[in-house]
Coordinates of C-alpha atoms in Angstrom, one line a residue:
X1 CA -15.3 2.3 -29.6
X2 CA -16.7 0.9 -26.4
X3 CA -15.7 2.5 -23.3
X4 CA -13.6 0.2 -20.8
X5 CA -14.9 -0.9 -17.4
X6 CA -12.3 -0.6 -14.8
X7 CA -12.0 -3.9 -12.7
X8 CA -14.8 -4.6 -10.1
X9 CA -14.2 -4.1 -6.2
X10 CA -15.6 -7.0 -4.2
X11 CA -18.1 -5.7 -1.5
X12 CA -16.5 -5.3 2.1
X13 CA -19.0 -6.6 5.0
X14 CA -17.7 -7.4 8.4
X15 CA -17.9 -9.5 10.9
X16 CA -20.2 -8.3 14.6
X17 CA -16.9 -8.5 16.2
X18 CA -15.6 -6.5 13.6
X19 CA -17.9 -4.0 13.0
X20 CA -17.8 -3.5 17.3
X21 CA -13.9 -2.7 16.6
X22 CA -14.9 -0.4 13.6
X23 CA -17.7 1.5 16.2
X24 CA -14.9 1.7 18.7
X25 CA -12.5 3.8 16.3
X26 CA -12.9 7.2 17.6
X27 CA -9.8 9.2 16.0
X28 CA -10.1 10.6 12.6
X29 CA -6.6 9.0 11.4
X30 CA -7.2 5.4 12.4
X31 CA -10.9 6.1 10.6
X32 CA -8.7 7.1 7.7
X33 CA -6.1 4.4 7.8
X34 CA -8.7 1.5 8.3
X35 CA -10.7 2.6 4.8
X36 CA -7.1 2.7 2.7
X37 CA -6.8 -0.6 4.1
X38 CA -10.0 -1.9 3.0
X39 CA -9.7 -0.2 -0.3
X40 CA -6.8 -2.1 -1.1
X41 CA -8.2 -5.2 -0.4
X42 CA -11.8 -4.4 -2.0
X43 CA -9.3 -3.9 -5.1
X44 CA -7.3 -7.2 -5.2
X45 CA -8.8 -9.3 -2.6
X46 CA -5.7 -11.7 -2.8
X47 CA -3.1 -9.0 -2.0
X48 CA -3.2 -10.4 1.9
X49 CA -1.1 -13.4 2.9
X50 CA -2.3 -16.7 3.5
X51 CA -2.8 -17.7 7.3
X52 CA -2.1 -21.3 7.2
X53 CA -5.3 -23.6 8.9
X54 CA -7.8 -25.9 8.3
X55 CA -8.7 -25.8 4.1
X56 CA -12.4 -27.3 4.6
X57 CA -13.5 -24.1 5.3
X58 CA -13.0 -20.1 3.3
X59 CA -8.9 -19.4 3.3
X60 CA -8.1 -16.4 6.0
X61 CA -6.1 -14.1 4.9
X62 CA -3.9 -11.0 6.8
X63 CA -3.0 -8.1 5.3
X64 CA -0.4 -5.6 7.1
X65 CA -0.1 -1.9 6.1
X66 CA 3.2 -0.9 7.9
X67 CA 3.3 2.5 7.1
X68 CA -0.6 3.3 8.4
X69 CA -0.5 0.5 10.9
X70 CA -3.4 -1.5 10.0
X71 CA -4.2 -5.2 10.1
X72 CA -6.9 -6.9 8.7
X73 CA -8.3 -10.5 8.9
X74 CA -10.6 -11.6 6.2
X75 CA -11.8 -13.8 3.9
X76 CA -12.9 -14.0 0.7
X77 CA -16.7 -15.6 -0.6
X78 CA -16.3 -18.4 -3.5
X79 CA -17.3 -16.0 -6.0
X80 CA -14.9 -13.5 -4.9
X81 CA -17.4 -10.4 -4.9
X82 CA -17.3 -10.4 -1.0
X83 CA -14.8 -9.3 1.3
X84 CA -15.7 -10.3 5.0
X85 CA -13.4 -8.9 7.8
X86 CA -13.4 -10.6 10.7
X87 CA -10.9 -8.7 12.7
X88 CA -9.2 -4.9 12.3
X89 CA -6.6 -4.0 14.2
X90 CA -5.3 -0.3 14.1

């Protein structure tokens, strides 16, 4: 039998005014809470809410995590294998 491949994570890359708010992260727990957040999304990509706007362009999406206090905006590439975060908010 043929062993099962687990379901691919899409690629996180990040925006420069993201990855400026990622270098300016500086305690160990907001470090920690930001990469469970991106996890999640690198897993299911569509778990973040809609952010209703303009459709001619990629769908932005939020996703919240109350309990380690995170917000992300992204969006996902056509093919769904990339994850861009434009904005992290800890």
């Amino acid at each position: 039998m043929a062993p099962q491949r687990g379901l691919r994570r899409a690629r996180i890359a990040f925006s420069d005014s993201a990855a400026k708010q990622l270098e300016n992260i500086t305690s160990e727990a907001e470090i920690h809470a930001v990469d469970r957040a991106l996890v999640v999304v690198s897993v299911d990509p569509d778990v973040g809410e809609p952010i209703s706007g303009d459709r001619a362009g990629p769908q932005l999406r939020q996703y919240a995590d109350e309990v380690e206090r995170v917000r992300l905006l992204y969006f996902v590439t056509a093919l769904r294998t990339v994850v861009v975060v434009a904005y992290i908010e800890v």
